[in-house]
Coordinates of C-alpha atoms and ligand atoms in Angstrom, one line a residue:
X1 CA 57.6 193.9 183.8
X2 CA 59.3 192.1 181.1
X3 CA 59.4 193.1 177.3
X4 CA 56.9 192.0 175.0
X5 CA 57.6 188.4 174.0
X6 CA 54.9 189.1 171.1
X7 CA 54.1 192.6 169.3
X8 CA 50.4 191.4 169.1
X9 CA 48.4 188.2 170.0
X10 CA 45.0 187.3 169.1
X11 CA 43.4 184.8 171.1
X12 CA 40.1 183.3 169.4
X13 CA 37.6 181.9 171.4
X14 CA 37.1 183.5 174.9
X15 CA 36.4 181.4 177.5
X16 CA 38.3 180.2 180.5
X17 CA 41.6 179.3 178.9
X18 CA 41.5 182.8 176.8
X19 CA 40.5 185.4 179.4
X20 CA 42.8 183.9 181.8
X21 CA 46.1 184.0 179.3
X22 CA 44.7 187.7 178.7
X23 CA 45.0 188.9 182.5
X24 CA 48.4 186.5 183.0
X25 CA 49.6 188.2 179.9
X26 CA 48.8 191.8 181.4
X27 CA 50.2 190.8 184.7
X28 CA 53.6 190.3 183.0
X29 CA 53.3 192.9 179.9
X30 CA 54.6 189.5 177.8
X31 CA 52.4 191.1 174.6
X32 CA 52.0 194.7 173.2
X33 CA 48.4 194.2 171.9
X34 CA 46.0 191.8 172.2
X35 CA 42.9 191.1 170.1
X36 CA 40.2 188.6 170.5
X37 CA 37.4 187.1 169.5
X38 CA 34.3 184.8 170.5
X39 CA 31.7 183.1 168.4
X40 CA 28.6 184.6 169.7
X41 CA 27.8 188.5 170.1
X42 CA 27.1 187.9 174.2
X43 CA 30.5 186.7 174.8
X44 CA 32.0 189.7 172.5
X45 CA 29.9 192.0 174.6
X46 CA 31.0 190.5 177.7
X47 CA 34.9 191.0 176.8
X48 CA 33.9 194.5 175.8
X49 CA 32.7 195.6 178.8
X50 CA 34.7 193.6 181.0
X51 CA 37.9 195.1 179.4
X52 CA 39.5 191.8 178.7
X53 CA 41.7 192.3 175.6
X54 CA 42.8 195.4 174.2
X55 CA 40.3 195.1 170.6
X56 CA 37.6 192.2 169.8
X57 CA 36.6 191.5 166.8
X58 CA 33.8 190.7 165.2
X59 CA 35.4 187.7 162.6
X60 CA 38.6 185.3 163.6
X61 CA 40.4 186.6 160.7
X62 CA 40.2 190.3 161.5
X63 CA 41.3 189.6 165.2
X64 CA 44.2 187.4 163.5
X65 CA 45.3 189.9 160.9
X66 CA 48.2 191.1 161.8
X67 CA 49.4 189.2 164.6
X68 CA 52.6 187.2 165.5
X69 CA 50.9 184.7 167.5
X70 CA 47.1 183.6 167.0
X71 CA 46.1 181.4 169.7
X72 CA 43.4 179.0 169.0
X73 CA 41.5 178.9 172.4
X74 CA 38.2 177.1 170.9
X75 CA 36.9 173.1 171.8
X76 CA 38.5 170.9 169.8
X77 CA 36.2 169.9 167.9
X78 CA 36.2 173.3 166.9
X79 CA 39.8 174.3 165.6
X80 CA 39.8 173.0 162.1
X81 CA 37.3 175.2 160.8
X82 CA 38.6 178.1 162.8
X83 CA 41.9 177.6 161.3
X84 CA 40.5 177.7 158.3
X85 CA 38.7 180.9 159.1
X86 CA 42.2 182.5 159.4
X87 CA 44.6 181.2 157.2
X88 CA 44.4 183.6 154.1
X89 CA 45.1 186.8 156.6
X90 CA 48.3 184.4 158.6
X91 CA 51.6 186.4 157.5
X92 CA 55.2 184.7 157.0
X93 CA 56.9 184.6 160.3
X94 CA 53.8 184.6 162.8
X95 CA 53.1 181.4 165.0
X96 CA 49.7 179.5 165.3
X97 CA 49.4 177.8 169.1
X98 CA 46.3 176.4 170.3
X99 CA 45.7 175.1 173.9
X100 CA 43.6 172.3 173.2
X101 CA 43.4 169.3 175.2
X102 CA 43.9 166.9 173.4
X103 CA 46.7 167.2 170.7
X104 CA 46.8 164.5 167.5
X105 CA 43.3 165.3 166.6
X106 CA 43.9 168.7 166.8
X107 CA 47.3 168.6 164.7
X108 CA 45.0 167.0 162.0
X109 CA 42.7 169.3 162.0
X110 CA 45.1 172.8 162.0
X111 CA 47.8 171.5 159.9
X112 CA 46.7 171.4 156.8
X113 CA 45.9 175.1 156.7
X114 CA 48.7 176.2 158.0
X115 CA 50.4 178.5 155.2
X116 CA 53.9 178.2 154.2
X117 CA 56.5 180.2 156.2
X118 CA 53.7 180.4 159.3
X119 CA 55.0 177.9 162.4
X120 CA 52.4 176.1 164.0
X121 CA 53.1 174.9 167.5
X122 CA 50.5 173.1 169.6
X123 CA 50.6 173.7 173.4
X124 CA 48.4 172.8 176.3
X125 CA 48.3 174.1 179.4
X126 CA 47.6 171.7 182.3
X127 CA 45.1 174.1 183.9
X128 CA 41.7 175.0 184.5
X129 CA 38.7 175.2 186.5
X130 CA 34.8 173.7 186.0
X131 CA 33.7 177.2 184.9
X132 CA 33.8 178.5 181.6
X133 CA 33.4 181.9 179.9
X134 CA 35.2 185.3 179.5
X135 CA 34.3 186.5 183.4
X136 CA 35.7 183.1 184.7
X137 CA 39.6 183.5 183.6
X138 CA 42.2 184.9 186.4
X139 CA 45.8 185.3 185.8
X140 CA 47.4 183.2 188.5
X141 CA 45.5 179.9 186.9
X142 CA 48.9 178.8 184.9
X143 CA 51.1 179.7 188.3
X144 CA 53.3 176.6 188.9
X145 CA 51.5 174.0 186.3
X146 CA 52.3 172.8 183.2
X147 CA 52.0 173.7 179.9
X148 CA 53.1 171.0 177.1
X149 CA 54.3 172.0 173.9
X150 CA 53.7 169.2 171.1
X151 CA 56.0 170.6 168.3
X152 CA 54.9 168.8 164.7
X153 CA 57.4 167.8 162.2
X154 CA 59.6 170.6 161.0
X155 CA 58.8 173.1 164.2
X156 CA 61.2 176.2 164.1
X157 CA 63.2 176.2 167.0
X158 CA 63.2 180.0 167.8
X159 CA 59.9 179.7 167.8
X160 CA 59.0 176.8 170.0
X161 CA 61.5 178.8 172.0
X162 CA 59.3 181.5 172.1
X163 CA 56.3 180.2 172.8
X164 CA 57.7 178.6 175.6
X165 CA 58.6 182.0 176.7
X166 CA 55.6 183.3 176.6
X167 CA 54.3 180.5 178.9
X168 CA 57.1 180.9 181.6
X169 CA 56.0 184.6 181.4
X170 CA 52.3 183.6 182.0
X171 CA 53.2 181.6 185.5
X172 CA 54.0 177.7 184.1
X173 CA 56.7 175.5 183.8
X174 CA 57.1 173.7 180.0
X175 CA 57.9 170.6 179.1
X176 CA 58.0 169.4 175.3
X177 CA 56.3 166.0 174.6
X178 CA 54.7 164.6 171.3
X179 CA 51.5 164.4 170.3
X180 CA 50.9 160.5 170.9
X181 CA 52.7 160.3 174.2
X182 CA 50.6 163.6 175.4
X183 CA 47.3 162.2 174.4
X184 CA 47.6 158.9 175.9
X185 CA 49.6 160.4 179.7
X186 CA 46.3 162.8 179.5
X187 CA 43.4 160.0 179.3
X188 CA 45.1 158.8 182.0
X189 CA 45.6 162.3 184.5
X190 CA 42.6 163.6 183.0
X191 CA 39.7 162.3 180.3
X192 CA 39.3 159.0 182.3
X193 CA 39.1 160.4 185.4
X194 CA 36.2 162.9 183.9
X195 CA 34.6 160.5 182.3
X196 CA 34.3 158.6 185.8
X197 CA 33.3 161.4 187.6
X198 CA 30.7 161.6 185.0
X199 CA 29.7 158.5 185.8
X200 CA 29.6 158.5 189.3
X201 CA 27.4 161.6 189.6
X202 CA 25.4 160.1 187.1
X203 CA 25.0 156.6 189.0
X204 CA 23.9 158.9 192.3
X205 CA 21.5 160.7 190.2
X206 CA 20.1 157.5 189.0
X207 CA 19.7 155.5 191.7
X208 CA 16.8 156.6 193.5
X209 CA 17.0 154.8 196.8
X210 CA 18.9 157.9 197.7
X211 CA 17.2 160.8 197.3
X212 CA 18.9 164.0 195.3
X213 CA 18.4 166.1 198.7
X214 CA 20.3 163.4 200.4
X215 CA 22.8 162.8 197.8
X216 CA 23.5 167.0 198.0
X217 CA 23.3 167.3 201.8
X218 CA 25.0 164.3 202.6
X219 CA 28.0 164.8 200.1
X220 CA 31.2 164.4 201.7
X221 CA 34.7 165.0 200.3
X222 CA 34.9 162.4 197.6
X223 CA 31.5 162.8 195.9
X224 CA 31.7 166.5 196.1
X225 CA 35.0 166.3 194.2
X226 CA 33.4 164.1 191.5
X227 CA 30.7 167.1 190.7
X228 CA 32.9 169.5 191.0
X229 CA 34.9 167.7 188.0
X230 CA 31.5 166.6 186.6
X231 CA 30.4 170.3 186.1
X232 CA 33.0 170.9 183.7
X233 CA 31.8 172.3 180.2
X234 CA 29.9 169.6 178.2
X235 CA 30.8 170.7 175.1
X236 CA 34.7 170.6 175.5
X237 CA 34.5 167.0 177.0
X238 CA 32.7 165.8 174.4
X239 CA 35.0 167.4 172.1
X240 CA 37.8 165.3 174.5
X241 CA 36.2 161.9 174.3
X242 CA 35.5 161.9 170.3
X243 CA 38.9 163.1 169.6
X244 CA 40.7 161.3 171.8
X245 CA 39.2 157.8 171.4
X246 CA 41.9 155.5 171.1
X247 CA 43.9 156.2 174.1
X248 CA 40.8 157.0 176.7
X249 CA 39.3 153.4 175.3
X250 CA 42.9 151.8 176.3
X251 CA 42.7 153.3 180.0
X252 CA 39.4 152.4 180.3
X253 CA 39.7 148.9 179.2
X254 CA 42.5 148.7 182.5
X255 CA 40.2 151.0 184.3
X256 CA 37.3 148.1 184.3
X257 CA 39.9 145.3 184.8
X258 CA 41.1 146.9 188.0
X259 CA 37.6 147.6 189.3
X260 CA 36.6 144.4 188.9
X261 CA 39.7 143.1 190.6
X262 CA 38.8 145.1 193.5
X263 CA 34.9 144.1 193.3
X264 CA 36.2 140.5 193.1
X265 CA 38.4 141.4 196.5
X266 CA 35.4 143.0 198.4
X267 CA 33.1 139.7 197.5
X268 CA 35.4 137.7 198.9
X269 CA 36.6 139.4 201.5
X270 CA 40.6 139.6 200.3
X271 CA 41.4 142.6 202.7
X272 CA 45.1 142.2 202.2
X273 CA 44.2 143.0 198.2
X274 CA 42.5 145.9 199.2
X275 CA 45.2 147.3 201.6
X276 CA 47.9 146.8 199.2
X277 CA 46.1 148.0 196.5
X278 CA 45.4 151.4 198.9
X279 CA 49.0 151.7 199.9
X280 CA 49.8 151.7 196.5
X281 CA 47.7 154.5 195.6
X282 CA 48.3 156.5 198.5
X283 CA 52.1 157.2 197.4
X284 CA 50.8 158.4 194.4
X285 CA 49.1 161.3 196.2
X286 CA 51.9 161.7 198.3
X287 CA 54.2 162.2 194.9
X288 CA 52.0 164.8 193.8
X289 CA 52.0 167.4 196.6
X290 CA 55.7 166.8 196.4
X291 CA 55.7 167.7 193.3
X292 CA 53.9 171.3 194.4
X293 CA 50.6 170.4 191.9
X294 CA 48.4 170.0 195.4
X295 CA 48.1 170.8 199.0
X296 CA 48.0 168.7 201.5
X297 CA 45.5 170.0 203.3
X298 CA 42.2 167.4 203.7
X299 CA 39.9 170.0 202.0
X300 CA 41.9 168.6 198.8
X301 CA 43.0 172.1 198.3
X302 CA 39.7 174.0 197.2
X303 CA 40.3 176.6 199.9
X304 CA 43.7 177.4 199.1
X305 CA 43.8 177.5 195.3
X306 CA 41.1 178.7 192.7
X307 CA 42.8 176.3 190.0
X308 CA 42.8 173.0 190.4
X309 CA 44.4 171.2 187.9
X310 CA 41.4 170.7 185.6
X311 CA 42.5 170.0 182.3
Ligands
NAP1 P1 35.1 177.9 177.3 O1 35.3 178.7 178.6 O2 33.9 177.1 177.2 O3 35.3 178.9 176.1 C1 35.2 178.4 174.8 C2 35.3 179.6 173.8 O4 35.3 179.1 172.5 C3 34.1 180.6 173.9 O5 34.6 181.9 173.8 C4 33.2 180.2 172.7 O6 32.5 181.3 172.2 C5 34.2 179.7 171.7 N1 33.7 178.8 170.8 C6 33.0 177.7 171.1 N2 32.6 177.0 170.0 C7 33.1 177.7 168.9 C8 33.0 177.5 167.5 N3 32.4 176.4 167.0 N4 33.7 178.4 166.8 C9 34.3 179.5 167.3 N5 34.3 179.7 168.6 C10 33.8 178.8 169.4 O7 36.3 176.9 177.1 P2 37.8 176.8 177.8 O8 37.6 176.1 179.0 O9 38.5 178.1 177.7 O10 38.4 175.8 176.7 C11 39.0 176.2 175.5 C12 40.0 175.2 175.0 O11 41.0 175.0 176.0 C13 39.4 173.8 174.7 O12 40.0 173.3 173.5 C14 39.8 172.9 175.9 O13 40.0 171.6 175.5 C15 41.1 173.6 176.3 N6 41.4 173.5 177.8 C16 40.5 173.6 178.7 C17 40.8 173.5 180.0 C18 39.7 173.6 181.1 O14 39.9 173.1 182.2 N7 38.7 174.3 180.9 C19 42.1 173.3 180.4 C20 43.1 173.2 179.4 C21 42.8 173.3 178.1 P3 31.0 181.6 172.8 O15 31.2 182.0 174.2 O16 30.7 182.8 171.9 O17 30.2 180.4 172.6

């Protein structure tokens, strides 16, 4: 056990991101209280009788009173009004993160309540699951991925160093990036490929030449992967997509244009575009379980891990 990064930390919102920095935190005794709180009385109830954080709260601001690090674990679309919420009970010297997925919108949103002499550093942990809720969080879910810190203008250094702490404590490896440069590698690693899983399952759904029961008993790795991703939470992806806009519409508009290269290249029969195109994509894979962030085993990892990179 190491000692307490932070003296108390109050994580609001309770879902996947939240109950799982809870238990990692434990694991590692990285903070000597934490608080918590949820929007609705269920998921308070839930967290109570689960155990999950030291105190919950009934308001944001009672669970951030007093804290040296608030964490902001709500949808995006959510964090501007919570940060609100908080702001008058915020003392001199505590830090604001968040872990939001996408970061300019939410540096918009925060900022501007963020009192004088309080540090506000975004973060974002590359890690998740499709489930949501308090029961769903683990503690190994930040083991060996990333968490991005997206300092703003003027960040304190101790404290980004902090914060960083606190993440190496919780299982992850940090790198600093800003906010622009982190939305637009994340439409690419992550909000394009959701919103095309999305589609996919969609299209299968639609098309009713094939039959649901088919389309369920028939799924074989690659379709079962895109429900898995397309059972993610609807509310935080549609939080993802509106506030990261600009850089999701730029991958898509390459996204089509390679498609329908590749549909040109199946009409007319162009294997070698389609083998070189494959071979291409293939050392991408490769790269990535070198890097340790997947298995190479052909069940695409779900056996061996419970997180998988969802983001
Ligand atoms: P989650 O499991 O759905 O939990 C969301 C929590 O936020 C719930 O406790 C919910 O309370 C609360 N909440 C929702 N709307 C709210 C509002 N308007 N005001 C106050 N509280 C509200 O979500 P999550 O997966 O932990 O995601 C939380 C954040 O982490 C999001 O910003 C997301 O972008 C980011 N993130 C997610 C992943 C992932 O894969 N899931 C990975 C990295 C980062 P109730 O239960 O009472 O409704």
């Amino acid at each position: 056990m190491s000692a307490p990064v932070f003296e108390r930390v109050a994580l609001i919102g309770l879902g996947l991101i939240a109950s799982s920095m809870a238990h990692a935190m434990r694991r590692a005794g990285l903070a000597g209280e934490i608080t918590g709180h949820a929007r609705s009385a269920e998921t308070r109830a839930v967290a109570r009788e689960i155990g999950l954080v030291d105190r919950v709260c009934e308001t944001a601001a009672e669970a951030a009173e007093g804290a040296d690090l608030v964490v902001l674990c709500v949808p995006v679309g959510a964090m501007g009004a919570v940060a609100e919420e908080i702001a008058p009970v915020l003392a001199p010297g505590a830090t604001v993160s968040d872990v939001g997925s996408v970061k300019k919108a939410v540096i918009e949103a925060v900022a501007p309540h963020i009192p004088e002499g309080v540090h506000f550093i975004p973060a974002h942990p590359l890690a998740g699951t499709e489930h949501s809720g308090p029961r769903s969080g683990f503690a190994e879910l930040f083991d060996n991925r990333w968490c991005l810190i997206v300092p703003v203008e003027n960040s304190d250094a101790d404290a980004t160093a902090r914060l960083s702490r606190l993440w190496e404590g919780m299982g992850a490896h940090v790198d600093v990036m800003d906010a622009e440069h982190h939305d637009l590698v994340l439409a690419v690693t992550s909000h394009t490929p959701h919103l095309i899983a999305y589609t996919m399952v969609g299209v299968a759904d639609d098309l009713r030449r094939v039959t649901d029961s088919e389309v369920i008993k028939y799924s074989a790795a690659g379709f079962r992967d895109f429900t898995r991703i397309a059972a993610s939470d609807p509310t935080m992806w549609r939080d993802v997509f509106l506030t990261n806009k600009e850089a999701t519409l730029e991958i898509l508009g390459r996204f089509t244009e390679e498609l329908f290269a590749l549909q040109r290249a199946i009409r007319t029969g162009d294997g070698d575009h389609l083998h070189d195109y494959f071979t291409r994509t293939r050392a991408i894979r490769r790269g990535i379980i070198e890097a340790g962030q997947d298995t190479a085993a052909p069940d695409f990892g779900r056996g061996a891990t419970r997180g998988e990179g969802r983001d």
